């Protein structure tokens, strides 16, 4: 398929050649709590055409259940089974790697991660609760941590603080075999419709710098999420199209896993960034927003 701007011909060819569309959410479906124009019509048309829709987000602040509610609030009918979050990926990673139920998980992140870990049967703590905790760096101050923590999961955390950084660092450094898991490494994200904010990658970088160790990344562009997705649905990656607004996560995820890729310019990536000589990640197709699919197919 020609790499370039989505045209009516390219749109027809794309829709004819795929069985499933994987959508990122922030910057593609919505910005903050505002739906991007034309999204309901696009999803409705693709469902009418018999396409499978899956929503794959790196935003770990919510669980699949909470995301399903968000879709409903915005007037979209999406089931939990159609939603794959990086918080869910973290829980599934532990499950598939037979993480001992005797061990605990420390969370630098929000309720989405805690909820998914609990649903998967793991004992976890940290999260927003630890955002209220302060430490005093006084002489002889000793910071204690739970020696039964076997994994630390780091995701987007608006309550990130020095306490959590030290807690996570001690677990990773001092508990034998403790796993260091990152939901994703997005540097920024549209946490509100008004502007971009620091992403989970900033929290991950802080912990990573402290422990001098790289994390296991379970969200996009890691192929772990795709392996799990393929187990859940009987689909071939060559018959899927990843639709996203980020080159370094969405489009790279699609390319790493053998999907077709469509970049939308309604979120993080701008046209000058896409066309910049230093950019090495090129989607199969690009367009302004998902609504263009409907407009072009109706031509």
PDB file of C-alpha atoms in Angstrom, residues 14 44 46 52 161 166 178 185-186 211 214 222 231 233 244 249 262 294-295 297:
ATOM      1  CA  UNK A  14      -7.494  -0.169   3.410  1.00  0.00           C
ATOM      2  CA  UNK A  44     -20.606   3.024  13.472  1.00  0.00           C
ATOM      3  CA  UNK A  46     -16.773   0.334  10.487  1.00  0.00           C
ATOM      4  CA  UNK A  52     -13.755  -5.809  14.564  1.00  0.00           C
ATOM      5  CA  UNK A 161       6.447  12.016  44.752  1.00  0.00           C
ATOM      6  CA  UNK A 166      12.307   5.775  47.160  1.00  0.00           C
ATOM      7  CA  UNK A 178      11.960  -8.006  42.059  1.00  0.00           C
ATOM      8  CA  UNK A 185       7.228   5.185  28.181  1.00  0.00           C
ATOM      9  CA  UNK A 186       5.163   7.945  26.524  1.00  0.00           C
ATOM     10  CA  UNK A 211      17.916   1.979  40.205  1.00  0.00           C
ATOM     11  CA  UNK A 214      15.774  -0.675  32.386  1.00  0.00           C
ATOM     12  CA  UNK A 222       6.050  -3.531  23.030  1.00  0.00           C
ATOM     13  CA  UNK A 231      -4.733 -14.957  22.007  1.00  0.00           C
ATOM     14  CA  UNK A 233      -9.237 -12.773  19.153  1.00  0.00           C
ATOM     15  CA  UNK A 244      -2.877   6.231  16.322  1.00  0.00           C
ATOM     16  CA  UNK A 249       4.240   4.188  20.255  1.00  0.00           C
ATOM     17  CA  UNK A 262      -2.747   4.890   9.855  1.00  0.00           C
ATOM     18  CA  UNK A 294     -16.104   8.134   6.627  1.00  0.00           C
ATOM     19  CA  UNK A 295     -15.906  11.203   4.384  1.00  0.00           C
ATOM     20  CA  UNK A 297     -15.555   6.179   1.852  1.00  0.00           C
TER      21      UNK A 297
END
